[in-house]
Amino acid sequence: MVRTSVSLQYKVVELSTVDEGAMERALNEWTAKGWNLDGVQFAMRESSKRPAMAFIFFTREGVAAEPDEDSARAKLLRLSESGSTARMAWASESESEEPRPPFHPLSAHERLARLAGMDEPEPHEEGLTLEPEE
């Protein structure tokens, strides 16, 4: 008898519209596909009590994926040559000669700021000195 390794798989669903209907649709869709609700995390706006985004986490048991060591080594080699992990995320599995648009990664803070409608981050103020009043 061959025994297969079972591992826990995770699914994250991002909702940029957080209302009752959107959450119900996401929950019903993914639980019908065999996923179990694990939790919900909300991203809040400072100016509102209503969440800007929601992340719904699901889990299910599944067969552990067999590691593809050759593919992993090839990706690590490409990473070491390019020096950029963000660019590797943009690159496809197959190397094509087609030109790609420039890739500009955003930090999580910048992404949330854009989603919250704050496209321009507030400038960081350094070295301010106050003049004494006369």
PDB file of C-alpha atoms in Angstrom:
ATOM      1  CA  MET A   1       0.000   0.000   0.000  1.00  0.00           C
ATOM      2  CA  VAL A   2       1.389   3.406  -1.020  1.00  0.00           C
ATOM      3  CA  ARG A   3       0.707   6.165   1.454  1.00  0.00           C
ATOM      4  CA  THR A   4       0.563   9.727   0.153  1.00  0.00           C
ATOM      5  CA  SER A   5       1.505  12.705   2.244  1.00  0.00           C
ATOM      6  CA  VAL A   6      -1.413  14.986   3.125  1.00  0.00           C
ATOM      7  CA  SER A   7      -0.794  18.650   3.797  1.00  0.00           C
ATOM      8  CA  LEU A   8      -2.917  21.675   4.557  1.00  0.00           C
ATOM      9  CA  GLN A   9      -3.547  23.953   1.578  1.00  0.00           C
ATOM     10  CA  TYR A  10      -4.397  27.628   1.975  1.00  0.00           C
ATOM     11  CA  LYS A  11      -6.548  29.979  -0.106  1.00  0.00           C
ATOM     12  CA  VAL A  12      -6.704  33.761   0.368  1.00  0.00           C
ATOM     13  CA  VAL A  13      -9.514  35.774  -1.211  1.00  0.00           C
ATOM     14  CA  GLU A  14      -9.084  39.562  -1.382  1.00  0.00           C
ATOM     15  CA  LEU A  15     -12.222  41.692  -1.426  1.00  0.00           C
ATOM     16  CA  SER A  16     -11.822  45.338  -2.384  1.00  0.00           C
ATOM     17  CA  THR A  17     -15.567  45.902  -1.963  1.00  0.00           C
ATOM     18  CA  VAL A  18     -16.492  44.941   1.579  1.00  0.00           C
ATOM     19  CA  ASP A  19     -20.208  44.532   1.998  1.00  0.00           C
ATOM     20  CA  GLU A  20     -22.610  41.792   2.999  1.00  0.00           C
ATOM     21  CA  GLY A  21     -23.203  40.585  -0.570  1.00  0.00           C
ATOM     22  CA  ALA A  22     -19.535  40.396  -1.570  1.00  0.00           C
ATOM     23  CA  MET A  23     -18.613  38.489   1.575  1.00  0.00           C
ATOM     24  CA  GLU A  24     -21.548  36.064   1.187  1.00  0.00           C
ATOM     25  CA  ARG A  25     -20.633  35.375  -2.454  1.00  0.00           C
ATOM     26  CA  ALA A  26     -16.990  34.680  -1.588  1.00  0.00           C
ATOM     27  CA  LEU A  27     -17.854  32.450   1.375  1.00  0.00           C
ATOM     28  CA  ASN A  28     -20.485  30.470  -0.542  1.00  0.00           C
ATOM     29  CA  GLU A  29     -18.304  30.104  -3.639  1.00  0.00           C
ATOM     30  CA  TRP A  30     -15.222  28.767  -1.871  1.00  0.00           C
ATOM     31  CA  THR A  31     -16.969  26.567   0.704  1.00  0.00           C
ATOM     32  CA  ALA A  32     -18.912  24.947  -2.168  1.00  0.00           C
ATOM     33  CA  LYS A  33     -15.525  24.104  -3.712  1.00  0.00           C
ATOM     34  CA  GLY A  34     -14.477  22.223  -0.573  1.00  0.00           C
ATOM     35  CA  TRP A  35     -12.586  24.979   1.257  1.00  0.00           C
ATOM     36  CA  ASN A  36     -13.116  25.568   5.015  1.00  0.00           C
ATOM     37  CA  LEU A  37     -13.296  29.089   6.437  1.00  0.00           C
ATOM     38  CA  ASP A  38     -10.212  29.814   8.528  1.00  0.00           C
ATOM     39  CA  GLY A  39     -10.655  33.516   9.268  1.00  0.00           C
ATOM     40  CA  VAL A  40     -11.309  37.049   8.019  1.00  0.00           C
ATOM     41  CA  GLN A  41      -8.987  40.054   8.282  1.00  0.00           C
ATOM     42  CA  PHE A  42     -10.132  43.609   7.577  1.00  0.00           C
ATOM     43  CA  ALA A  43      -8.011  46.542   6.379  1.00  0.00           C
ATOM     44  CA  MET A  44      -9.452  49.739   7.804  1.00  0.00           C
ATOM     45  CA  ARG A  45      -9.408  53.343   6.640  1.00  0.00           C
ATOM     46  CA  GLU A  46      -8.485  55.959   9.204  1.00  0.00           C
ATOM     47  CA  SER A  47     -11.310  58.236   8.108  1.00  0.00           C
ATOM     48  CA  SER A  48     -14.073  55.613   8.234  1.00  0.00           C
ATOM     49  CA  LYS A  49     -15.369  52.809  10.395  1.00  0.00           C
ATOM     50  CA  ARG A  50     -16.122  50.814   7.234  1.00  0.00           C
ATOM     51  CA  PRO A  51     -13.313  48.473   6.084  1.00  0.00           C
ATOM     52  CA  ALA A  52     -11.472  49.343   2.876  1.00  0.00           C
ATOM     53  CA  MET A  53     -10.630  45.692   2.133  1.00  0.00           C
ATOM     54  CA  ALA A  54     -11.174  42.208   3.500  1.00  0.00           C
ATOM     55  CA  PHE A  55      -9.025  39.114   3.237  1.00  0.00           C
ATOM     56  CA  ILE A  56     -10.847  35.809   3.695  1.00  0.00           C
ATOM     57  CA  PHE A  57      -8.685  32.807   4.558  1.00  0.00           C
ATOM     58  CA  PHE A  58      -9.647  29.224   3.704  1.00  0.00           C
ATOM     59  CA  THR A  59      -7.950  25.860   4.241  1.00  0.00           C
ATOM     60  CA  ARG A  60      -8.421  22.314   3.039  1.00  0.00           C
ATOM     61  CA  GLU A  61      -6.522  19.061   3.157  1.00  0.00           C
ATOM     62  CA  GLY A  62      -4.723  18.097   0.009  1.00  0.00           C
ATOM     63  CA  VAL A  63      -1.943  15.957  -1.336  1.00  0.00           C
ATOM     64  CA  ALA A  64       1.442  17.486  -0.722  1.00  0.00           C
ATOM     65  CA  ALA A  65       3.033  18.673  -3.929  1.00  0.00           C
ATOM     66  CA  GLU A  66       6.176  16.872  -5.000  1.00  0.00           C
ATOM     67  CA  PRO A  67       9.099  19.284  -4.961  1.00  0.00           C
ATOM     68  CA  ASP A  68      10.474  20.127  -8.402  1.00  0.00           C
ATOM     69  CA  GLU A  69      14.137  20.535  -7.516  1.00  0.00           C
ATOM     70  CA  ASP A  70      15.299  21.218 -11.089  1.00  0.00           C
ATOM     71  CA  SER A  71      12.779  24.044 -11.524  1.00  0.00           C
ATOM     72  CA  ALA A  72      13.676  25.486  -8.113  1.00  0.00           C
ATOM     73  CA  ARG A  73      17.400  25.450  -8.956  1.00  0.00           C
ATOM     74  CA  ALA A  74      16.741  27.148 -12.298  1.00  0.00           C
ATOM     75  CA  LYS A  75      14.684  29.893 -10.599  1.00  0.00           C
ATOM     76  CA  LEU A  76      17.377  30.443  -7.971  1.00  0.00           C
ATOM     77  CA  LEU A  77      20.011  30.699 -10.689  1.00  0.00           C
ATOM     78  CA  ARG A  78      17.943  33.307 -12.569  1.00  0.00           C
ATOM     79  CA  LEU A  79      17.408  35.203  -9.299  1.00  0.00           C
ATOM     80  CA  SER A  80      21.116  35.256  -8.550  1.00  0.00           C
ATOM     81  CA  GLU A  81      21.860  36.562 -12.043  1.00  0.00           C
ATOM     82  CA  SER A  82      19.186  39.281 -12.046  1.00  0.00           C
ATOM     83  CA  GLY A  83      19.443  40.246  -8.389  1.00  0.00           C
ATOM     84  CA  SER A  84      15.727  41.039  -8.216  1.00  0.00           C
ATOM     85  CA  THR A  85      13.008  38.924  -6.651  1.00  0.00           C
ATOM     86  CA  ALA A  86      10.273  41.334  -7.781  1.00  0.00           C
ATOM     87  CA  ARG A  87      11.289  40.963 -11.413  1.00  0.00           C
ATOM     88  CA  MET A  88      11.183  37.180 -11.050  1.00  0.00           C
ATOM     89  CA  ALA A  89       7.580  37.389  -9.860  1.00  0.00           C
ATOM     90  CA  TRP A  90       6.758  39.227 -13.081  1.00  0.00           C
ATOM     91  CA  ALA A  91       8.613  36.774 -15.334  1.00  0.00           C
ATOM     92  CA  SER A  92       6.732  33.812 -16.728  1.00  0.00           C
ATOM     93  CA  GLU A  93       7.857  30.215 -16.478  1.00  0.00           C
ATOM     94  CA  SER A  94       8.950  30.198 -20.106  1.00  0.00           C
ATOM     95  CA  GLU A  95      11.613  32.627 -21.229  1.00  0.00           C
ATOM     96  CA  SER A  96      10.242  34.629 -24.142  1.00  0.00           C
ATOM     97  CA  GLU A  97      11.935  37.261 -26.243  1.00  0.00           C
ATOM     98  CA  GLU A  98       8.900  39.607 -26.157  1.00  0.00           C
ATOM     99  CA  PRO A  99       9.624  42.958 -24.491  1.00  0.00           C
ATOM    100  CA  ARG A 100       7.853  43.433 -21.175  1.00  0.00           C
ATOM    101  CA  PRO A 101       6.548  46.680 -19.727  1.00  0.00           C
ATOM    102  CA  PRO A 102       8.616  48.063 -16.833  1.00  0.00           C
ATOM    103  CA  PHE A 103       7.770  46.485 -13.503  1.00  0.00           C
ATOM    104  CA  HIS A 104       7.401  48.799 -10.509  1.00  0.00           C
ATOM    105  CA  PRO A 105       6.623  46.827  -7.340  1.00  0.00           C
ATOM    106  CA  LEU A 106       4.523  48.467  -4.631  1.00  0.00           C
ATOM    107  CA  SER A 107       4.923  47.972  -0.940  1.00  0.00           C
ATOM    108  CA  ALA A 108       1.924  46.707   1.002  1.00  0.00           C
ATOM    109  CA  HIS A 109       1.550  50.185   2.523  1.00  0.00           C
ATOM    110  CA  GLU A 110       1.519  51.866  -0.916  1.00  0.00           C
ATOM    111  CA  ARG A 111      -1.040  49.347  -2.241  1.00  0.00           C
ATOM    112  CA  LEU A 112      -3.388  49.883   0.719  1.00  0.00           C
ATOM    113  CA  ALA A 113      -2.990  53.655   0.390  1.00  0.00           C
ATOM    114  CA  ARG A 114      -3.994  53.501  -3.272  1.00  0.00           C
ATOM    115  CA  LEU A 115      -6.953  51.252  -2.532  1.00  0.00           C
ATOM    116  CA  ALA A 116      -8.068  53.598   0.235  1.00  0.00           C
ATOM    117  CA  GLY A 117      -8.028  56.485  -2.248  1.00  0.00           C
ATOM    118  CA  MET A 118      -4.858  58.072  -0.973  1.00  0.00           C
ATOM    119  CA  ASP A 119      -2.836  57.912  -4.198  1.00  0.00           C
ATOM    120  CA  GLU A 120      -0.188  60.316  -3.006  1.00  0.00           C
ATOM    121  CA  PRO A 121       1.499  59.272   0.229  1.00  0.00           C
ATOM    122  CA  GLU A 122       2.097  62.076   2.682  1.00  0.00           C
ATOM    123  CA  PRO A 123       5.644  63.433   2.408  1.00  0.00           C
ATOM    124  CA  HIS A 124       8.006  62.405   5.160  1.00  0.00           C
ATOM    125  CA  GLU A 125       9.102  65.506   7.023  1.00  0.00           C
ATOM    126  CA  GLU A 126      12.614  65.563   8.406  1.00  0.00           C
ATOM    127  CA  GLY A 127      14.692  68.183  10.087  1.00  0.00           C
ATOM    128  CA  LEU A 128      11.947  70.686  10.845  1.00  0.00           C
ATOM    129  CA  THR A 129      12.947  73.354  13.296  1.00  0.00           C
ATOM    130  CA  LEU A 130      10.578  75.744  15.006  1.00  0.00           C
ATOM    131  CA  GLU A 131      11.513  79.380  15.213  1.00  0.00           C
ATOM    132  CA  PRO A 132      10.868  80.955  18.613  1.00  0.00           C
ATOM    133  CA  GLU A 133       8.111  83.536  18.687  1.00  0.00           C
ATOM    134  CA  GLU A 134       9.204  87.103  19.354  1.00  0.00           C
TER     135      GLU A 134
END
